[in-house]
CSV table of N, CA and C and ligand atoms in Angstrom, one decimal:
chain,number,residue,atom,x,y,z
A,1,UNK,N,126.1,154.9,191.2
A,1,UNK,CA,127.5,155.3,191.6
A,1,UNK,C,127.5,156.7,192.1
A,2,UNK,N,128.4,156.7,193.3
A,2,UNK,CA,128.3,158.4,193.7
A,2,UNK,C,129.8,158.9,192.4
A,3,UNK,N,129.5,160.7,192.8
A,3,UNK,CA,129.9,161.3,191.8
A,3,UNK,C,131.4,160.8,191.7
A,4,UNK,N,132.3,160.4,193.0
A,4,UNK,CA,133.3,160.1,193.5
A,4,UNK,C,134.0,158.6,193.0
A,5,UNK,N,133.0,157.9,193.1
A,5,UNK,CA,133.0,156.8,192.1
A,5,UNK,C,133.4,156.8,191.1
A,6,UNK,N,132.5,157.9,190.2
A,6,UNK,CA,132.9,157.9,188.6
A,6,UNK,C,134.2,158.3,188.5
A,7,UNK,N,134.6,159.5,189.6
A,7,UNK,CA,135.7,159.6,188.6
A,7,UNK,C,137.1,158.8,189.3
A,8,UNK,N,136.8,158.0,190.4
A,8,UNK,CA,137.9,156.8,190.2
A,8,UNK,C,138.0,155.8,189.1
A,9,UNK,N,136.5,155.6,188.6
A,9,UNK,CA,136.1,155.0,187.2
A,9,UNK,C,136.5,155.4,186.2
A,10,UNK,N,137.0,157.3,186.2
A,10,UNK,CA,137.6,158.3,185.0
A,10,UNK,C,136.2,158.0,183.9
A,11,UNK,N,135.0,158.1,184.9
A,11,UNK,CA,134.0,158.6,183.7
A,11,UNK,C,133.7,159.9,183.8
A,12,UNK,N,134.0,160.8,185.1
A,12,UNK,CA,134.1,161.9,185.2
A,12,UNK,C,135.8,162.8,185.2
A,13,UNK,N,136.1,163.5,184.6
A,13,UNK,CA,137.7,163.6,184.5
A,13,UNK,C,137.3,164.2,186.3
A,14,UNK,N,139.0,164.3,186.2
A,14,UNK,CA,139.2,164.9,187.7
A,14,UNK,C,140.8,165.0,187.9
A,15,UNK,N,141.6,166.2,188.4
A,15,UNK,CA,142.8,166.2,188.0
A,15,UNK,C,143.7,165.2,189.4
A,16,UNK,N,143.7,164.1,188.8
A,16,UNK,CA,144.2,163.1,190.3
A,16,UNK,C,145.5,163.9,190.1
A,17,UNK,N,146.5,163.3,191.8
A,17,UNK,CA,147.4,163.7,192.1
A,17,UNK,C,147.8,162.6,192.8
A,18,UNK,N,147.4,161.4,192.8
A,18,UNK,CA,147.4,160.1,193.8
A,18,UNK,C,147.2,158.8,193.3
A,19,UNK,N,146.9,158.1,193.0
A,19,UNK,CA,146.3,156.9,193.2
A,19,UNK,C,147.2,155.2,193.5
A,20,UNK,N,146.2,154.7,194.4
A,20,UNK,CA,146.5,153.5,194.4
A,20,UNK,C,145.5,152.3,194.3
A,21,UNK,N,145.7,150.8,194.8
A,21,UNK,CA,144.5,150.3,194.1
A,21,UNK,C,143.7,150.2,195.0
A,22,UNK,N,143.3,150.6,195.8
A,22,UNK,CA,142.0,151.0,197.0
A,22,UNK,C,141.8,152.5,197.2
A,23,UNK,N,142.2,153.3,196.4
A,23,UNK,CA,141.7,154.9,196.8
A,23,UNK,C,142.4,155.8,196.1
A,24,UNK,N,142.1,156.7,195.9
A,24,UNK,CA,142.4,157.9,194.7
A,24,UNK,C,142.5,159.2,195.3
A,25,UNK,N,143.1,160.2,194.7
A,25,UNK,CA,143.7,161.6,195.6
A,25,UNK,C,143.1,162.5,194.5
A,26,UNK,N,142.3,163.8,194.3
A,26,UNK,CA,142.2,164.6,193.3
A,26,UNK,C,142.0,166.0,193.6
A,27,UNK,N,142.0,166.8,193.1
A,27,UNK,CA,142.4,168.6,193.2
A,27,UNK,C,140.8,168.3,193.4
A,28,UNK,N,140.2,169.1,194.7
A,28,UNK,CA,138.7,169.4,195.1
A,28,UNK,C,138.3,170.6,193.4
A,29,UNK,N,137.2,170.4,193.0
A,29,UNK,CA,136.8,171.4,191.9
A,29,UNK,C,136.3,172.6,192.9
A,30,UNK,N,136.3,173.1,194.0
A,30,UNK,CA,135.9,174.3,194.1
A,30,UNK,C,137.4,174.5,195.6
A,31,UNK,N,138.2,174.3,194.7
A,31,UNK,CA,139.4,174.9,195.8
A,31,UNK,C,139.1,176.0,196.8
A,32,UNK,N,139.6,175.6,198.7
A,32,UNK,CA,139.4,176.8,199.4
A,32,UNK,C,140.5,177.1,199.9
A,33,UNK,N,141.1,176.5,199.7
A,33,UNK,CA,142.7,176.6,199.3
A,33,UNK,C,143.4,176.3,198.4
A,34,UNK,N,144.9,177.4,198.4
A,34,UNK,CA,145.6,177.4,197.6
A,34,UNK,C,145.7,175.5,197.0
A,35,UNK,N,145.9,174.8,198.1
A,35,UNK,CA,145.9,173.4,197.6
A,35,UNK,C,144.8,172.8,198.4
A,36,UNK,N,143.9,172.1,198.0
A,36,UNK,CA,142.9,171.1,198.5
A,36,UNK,C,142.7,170.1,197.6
A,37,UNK,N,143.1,169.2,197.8
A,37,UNK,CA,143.1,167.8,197.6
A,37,UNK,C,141.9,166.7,198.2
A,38,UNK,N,141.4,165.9,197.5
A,38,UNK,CA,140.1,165.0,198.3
A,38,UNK,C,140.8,163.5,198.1
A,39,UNK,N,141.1,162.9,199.0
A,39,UNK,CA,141.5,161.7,199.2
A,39,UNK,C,140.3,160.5,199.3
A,40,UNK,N,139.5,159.7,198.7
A,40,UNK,CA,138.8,158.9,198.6
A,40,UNK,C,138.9,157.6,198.2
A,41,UNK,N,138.7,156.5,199.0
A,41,UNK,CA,137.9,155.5,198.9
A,41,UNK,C,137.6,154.7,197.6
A,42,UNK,N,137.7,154.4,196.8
A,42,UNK,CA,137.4,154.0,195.4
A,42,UNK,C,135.9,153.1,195.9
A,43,UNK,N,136.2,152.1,196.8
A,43,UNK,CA,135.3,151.8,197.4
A,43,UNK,C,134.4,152.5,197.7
A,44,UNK,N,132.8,152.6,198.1
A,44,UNK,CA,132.1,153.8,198.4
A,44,UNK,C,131.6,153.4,200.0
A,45,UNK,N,132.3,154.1,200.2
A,45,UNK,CA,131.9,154.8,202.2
A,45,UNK,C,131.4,155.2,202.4
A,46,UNK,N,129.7,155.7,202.8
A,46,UNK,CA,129.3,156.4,202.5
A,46,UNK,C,129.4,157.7,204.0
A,47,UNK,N,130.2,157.6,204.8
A,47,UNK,CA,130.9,158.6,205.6
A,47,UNK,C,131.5,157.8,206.9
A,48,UNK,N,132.1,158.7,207.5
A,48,UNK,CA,133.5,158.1,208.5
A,48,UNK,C,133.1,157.5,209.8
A,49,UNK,N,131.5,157.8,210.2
A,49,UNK,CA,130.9,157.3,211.1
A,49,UNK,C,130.0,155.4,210.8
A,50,UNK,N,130.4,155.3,209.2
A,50,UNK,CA,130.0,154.3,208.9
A,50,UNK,C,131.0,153.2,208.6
A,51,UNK,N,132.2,153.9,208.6
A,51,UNK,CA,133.3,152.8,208.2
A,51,UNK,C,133.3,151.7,209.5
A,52,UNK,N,133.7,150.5,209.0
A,52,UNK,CA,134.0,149.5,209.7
A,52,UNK,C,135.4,148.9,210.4
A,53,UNK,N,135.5,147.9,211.1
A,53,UNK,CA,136.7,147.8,211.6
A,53,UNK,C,137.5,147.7,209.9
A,54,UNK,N,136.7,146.6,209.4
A,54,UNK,CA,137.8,146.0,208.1
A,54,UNK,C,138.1,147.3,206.8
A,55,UNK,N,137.7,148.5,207.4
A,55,UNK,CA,138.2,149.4,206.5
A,55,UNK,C,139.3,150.3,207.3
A,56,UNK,N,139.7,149.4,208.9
A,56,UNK,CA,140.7,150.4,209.6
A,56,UNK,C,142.0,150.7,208.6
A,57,UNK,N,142.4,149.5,207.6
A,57,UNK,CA,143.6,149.5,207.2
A,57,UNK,C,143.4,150.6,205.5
A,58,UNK,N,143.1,150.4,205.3
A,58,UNK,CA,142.4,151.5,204.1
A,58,UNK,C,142.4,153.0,205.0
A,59,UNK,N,141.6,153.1,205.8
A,59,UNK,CA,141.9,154.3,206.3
A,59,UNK,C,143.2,155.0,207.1
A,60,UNK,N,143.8,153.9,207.1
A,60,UNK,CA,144.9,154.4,207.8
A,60,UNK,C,146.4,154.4,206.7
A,61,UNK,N,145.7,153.3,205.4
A,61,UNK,CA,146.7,154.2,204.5
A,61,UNK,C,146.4,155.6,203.4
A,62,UNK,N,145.3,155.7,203.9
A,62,UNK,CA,145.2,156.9,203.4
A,62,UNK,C,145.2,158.5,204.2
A,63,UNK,N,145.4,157.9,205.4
A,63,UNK,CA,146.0,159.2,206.1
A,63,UNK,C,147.6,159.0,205.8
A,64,UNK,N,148.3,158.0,205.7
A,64,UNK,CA,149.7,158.0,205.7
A,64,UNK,C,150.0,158.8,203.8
A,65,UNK,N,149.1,158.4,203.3
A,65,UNK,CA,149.6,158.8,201.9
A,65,UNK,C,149.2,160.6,202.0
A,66,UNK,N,148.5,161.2,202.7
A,66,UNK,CA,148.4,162.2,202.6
A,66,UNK,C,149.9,163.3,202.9
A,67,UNK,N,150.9,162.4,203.6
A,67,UNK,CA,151.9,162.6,203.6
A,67,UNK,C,152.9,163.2,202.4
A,68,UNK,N,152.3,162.0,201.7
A,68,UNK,CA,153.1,162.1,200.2
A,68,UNK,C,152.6,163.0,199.4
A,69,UNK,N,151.1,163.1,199.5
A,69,UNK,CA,150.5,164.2,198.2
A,69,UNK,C,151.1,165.4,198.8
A,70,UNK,N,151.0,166.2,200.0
A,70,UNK,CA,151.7,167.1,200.9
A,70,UNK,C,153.3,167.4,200.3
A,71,UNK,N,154.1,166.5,200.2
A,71,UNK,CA,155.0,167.0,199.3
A,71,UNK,C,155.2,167.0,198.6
A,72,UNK,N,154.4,166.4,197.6
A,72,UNK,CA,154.4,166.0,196.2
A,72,UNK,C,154.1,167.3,195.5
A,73,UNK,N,153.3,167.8,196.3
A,73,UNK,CA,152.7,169.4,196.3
A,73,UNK,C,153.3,170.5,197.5
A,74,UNK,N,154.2,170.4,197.5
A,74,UNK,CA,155.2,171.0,198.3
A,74,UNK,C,154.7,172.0,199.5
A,75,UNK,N,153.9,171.2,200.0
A,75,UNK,CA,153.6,171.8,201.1
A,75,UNK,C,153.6,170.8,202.8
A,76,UNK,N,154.3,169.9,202.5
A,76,UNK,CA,154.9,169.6,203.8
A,76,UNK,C,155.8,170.2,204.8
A,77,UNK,N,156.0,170.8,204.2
A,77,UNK,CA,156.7,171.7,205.9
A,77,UNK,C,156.4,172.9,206.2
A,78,UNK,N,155.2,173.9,205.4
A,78,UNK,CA,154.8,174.6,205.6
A,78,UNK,C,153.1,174.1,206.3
A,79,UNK,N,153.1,173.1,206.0
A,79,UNK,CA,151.7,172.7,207.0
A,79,UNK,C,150.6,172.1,206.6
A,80,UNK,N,149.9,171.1,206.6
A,80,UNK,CA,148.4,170.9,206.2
A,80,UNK,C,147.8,170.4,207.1
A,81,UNK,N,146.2,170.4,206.7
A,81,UNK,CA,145.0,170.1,207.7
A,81,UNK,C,144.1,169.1,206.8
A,82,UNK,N,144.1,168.0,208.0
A,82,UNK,CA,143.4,167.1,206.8
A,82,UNK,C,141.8,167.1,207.7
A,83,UNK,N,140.9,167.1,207.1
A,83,UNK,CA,139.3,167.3,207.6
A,83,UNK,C,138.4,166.1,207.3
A,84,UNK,N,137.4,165.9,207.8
A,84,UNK,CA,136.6,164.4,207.3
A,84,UNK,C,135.2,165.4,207.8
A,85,UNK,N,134.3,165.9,206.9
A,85,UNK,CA,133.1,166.2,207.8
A,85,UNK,C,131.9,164.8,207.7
A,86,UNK,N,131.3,164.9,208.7
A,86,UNK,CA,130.7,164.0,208.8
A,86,UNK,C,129.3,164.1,209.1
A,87,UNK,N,128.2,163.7,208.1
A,87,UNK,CA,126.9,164.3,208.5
A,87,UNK,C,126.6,165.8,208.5
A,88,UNK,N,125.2,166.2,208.3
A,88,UNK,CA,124.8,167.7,208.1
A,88,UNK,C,125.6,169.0,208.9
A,89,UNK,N,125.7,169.1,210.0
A,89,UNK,CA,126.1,169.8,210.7
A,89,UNK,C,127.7,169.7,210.1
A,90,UNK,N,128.3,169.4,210.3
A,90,UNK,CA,129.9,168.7,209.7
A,90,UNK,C,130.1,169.4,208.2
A,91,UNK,N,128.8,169.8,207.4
A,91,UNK,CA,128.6,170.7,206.3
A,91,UNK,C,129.1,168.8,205.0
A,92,UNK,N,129.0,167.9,205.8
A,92,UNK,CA,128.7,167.2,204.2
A,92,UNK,C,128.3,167.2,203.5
A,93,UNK,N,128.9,167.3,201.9
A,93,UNK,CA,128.0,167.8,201.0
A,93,UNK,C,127.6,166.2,200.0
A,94,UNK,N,128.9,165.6,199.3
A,94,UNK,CA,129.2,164.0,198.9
A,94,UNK,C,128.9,163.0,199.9
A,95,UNK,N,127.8,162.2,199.9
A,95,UNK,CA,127.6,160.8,200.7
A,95,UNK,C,128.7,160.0,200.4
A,96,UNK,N,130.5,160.3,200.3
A,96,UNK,CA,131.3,159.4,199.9
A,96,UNK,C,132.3,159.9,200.4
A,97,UNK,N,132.9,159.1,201.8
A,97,UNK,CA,133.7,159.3,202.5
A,97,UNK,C,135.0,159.6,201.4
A,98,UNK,N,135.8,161.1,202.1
A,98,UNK,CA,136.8,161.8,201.6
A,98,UNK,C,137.3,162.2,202.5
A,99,UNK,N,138.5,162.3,202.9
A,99,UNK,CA,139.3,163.5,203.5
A,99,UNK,C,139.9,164.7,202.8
A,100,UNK,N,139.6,165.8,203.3
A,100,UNK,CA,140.4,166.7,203.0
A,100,UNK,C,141.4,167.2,202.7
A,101,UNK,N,142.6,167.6,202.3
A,101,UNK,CA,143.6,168.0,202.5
A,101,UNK,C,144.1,169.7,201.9
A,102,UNK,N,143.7,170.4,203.3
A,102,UNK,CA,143.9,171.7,202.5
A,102,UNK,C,145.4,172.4,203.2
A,103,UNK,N,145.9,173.2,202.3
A,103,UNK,CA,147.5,173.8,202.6
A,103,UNK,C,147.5,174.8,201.7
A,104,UNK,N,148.5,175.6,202.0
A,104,UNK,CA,149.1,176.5,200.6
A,104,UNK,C,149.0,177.9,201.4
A,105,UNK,N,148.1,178.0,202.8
A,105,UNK,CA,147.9,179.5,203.2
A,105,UNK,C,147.6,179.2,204.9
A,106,UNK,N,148.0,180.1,205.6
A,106,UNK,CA,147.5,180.1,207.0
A,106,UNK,C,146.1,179.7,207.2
A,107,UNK,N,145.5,178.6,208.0
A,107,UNK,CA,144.1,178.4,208.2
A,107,UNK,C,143.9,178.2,209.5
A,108,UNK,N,142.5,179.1,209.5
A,108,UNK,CA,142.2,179.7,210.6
A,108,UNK,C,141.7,178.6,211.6
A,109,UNK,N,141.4,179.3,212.5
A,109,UNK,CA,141.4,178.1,213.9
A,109,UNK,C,140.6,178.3,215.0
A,110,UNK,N,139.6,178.1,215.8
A,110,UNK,CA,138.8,177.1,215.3
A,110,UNK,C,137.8,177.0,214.1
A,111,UNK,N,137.8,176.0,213.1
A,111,UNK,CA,137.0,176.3,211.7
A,111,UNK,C,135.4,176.9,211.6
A,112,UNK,N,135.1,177.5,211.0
A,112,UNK,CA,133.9,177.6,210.8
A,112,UNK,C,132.9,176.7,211.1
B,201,LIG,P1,132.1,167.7,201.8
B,201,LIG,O1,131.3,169.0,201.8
B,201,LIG,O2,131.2,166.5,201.5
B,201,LIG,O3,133.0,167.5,203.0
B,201,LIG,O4,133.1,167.8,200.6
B,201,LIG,C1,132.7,167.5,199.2
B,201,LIG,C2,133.7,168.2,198.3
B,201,LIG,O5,133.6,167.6,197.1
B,201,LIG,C3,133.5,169.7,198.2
B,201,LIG,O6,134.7,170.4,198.6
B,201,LIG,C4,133.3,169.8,196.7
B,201,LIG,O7,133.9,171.0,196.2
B,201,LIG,C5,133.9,168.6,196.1
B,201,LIG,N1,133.3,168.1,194.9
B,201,LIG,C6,132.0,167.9,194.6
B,201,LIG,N2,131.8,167.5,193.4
B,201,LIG,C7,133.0,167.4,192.8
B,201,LIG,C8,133.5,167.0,191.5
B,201,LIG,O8,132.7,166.6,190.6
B,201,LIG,N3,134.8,167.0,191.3
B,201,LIG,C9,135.7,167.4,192.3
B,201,LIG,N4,137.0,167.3,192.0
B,201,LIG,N5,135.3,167.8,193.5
B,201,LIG,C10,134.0,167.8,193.8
């Protein structure tokens, strides 16, 4: 199981902020922003260049829900950036497809 796995399994805690029954939302443990959120797959993906057609609809509700964590965590109108790195260069660190969701402070442009 990747580490992302477990804790949709809640063998590893993890402070969710999301869930539904194909994919889970949780506070990233090494926040780079004020809010960063990791949206995941319960399913294991193991990155965005490997998803398939039949996970279009899964990924496309999980860009729509990032809507909701966004103000759930009140930062929808002040702004968020949602990120997918993909492979080494992309700085992936988890082989388990996540999006990003970072907000809470001005972020800079173009990223690192
Ligand atoms: P990547 O670099 O693959 O795009 O992002 C992986 C993210 O997962 C990193 O931001 C890292 O801080 C986060 N992460 C890694 N292990 C854990 C964990 O055990 N719990 C949580 N909540 N986040 C994790």
């Amino acid at each position: 199981m990747t580490i992302f796995e477990k804790i949709a399994a809640r063998e590893i805690p993890a402070s969710i902020v999301h869930e539904e029954v194909d994919f889970i939302a949780f506070h990233d443990i090494s926040a780079q922003a004020p809010v960063h959120v990791l949206i995941v797959p319960k399913r294991c993906i193991p990155r965005i260049a490997l998803a398939a057609a039949d996970d279009a609809a899964l990924l496309g509700r999980m860009l729509l829900a990032a809507r909701e964590i966004a103000a759930k965590l009140g930062v929808l109108e002040s702004g968020y950036r949602l990120v997918i790195n993909n492979g080494r260069d992309a700085g992936e660190s988890v082989p388990h497809l996540h999006i990003h969701l970072l907000a809470g402070r001005p972020l800079g442009w173009p990223p690192g």
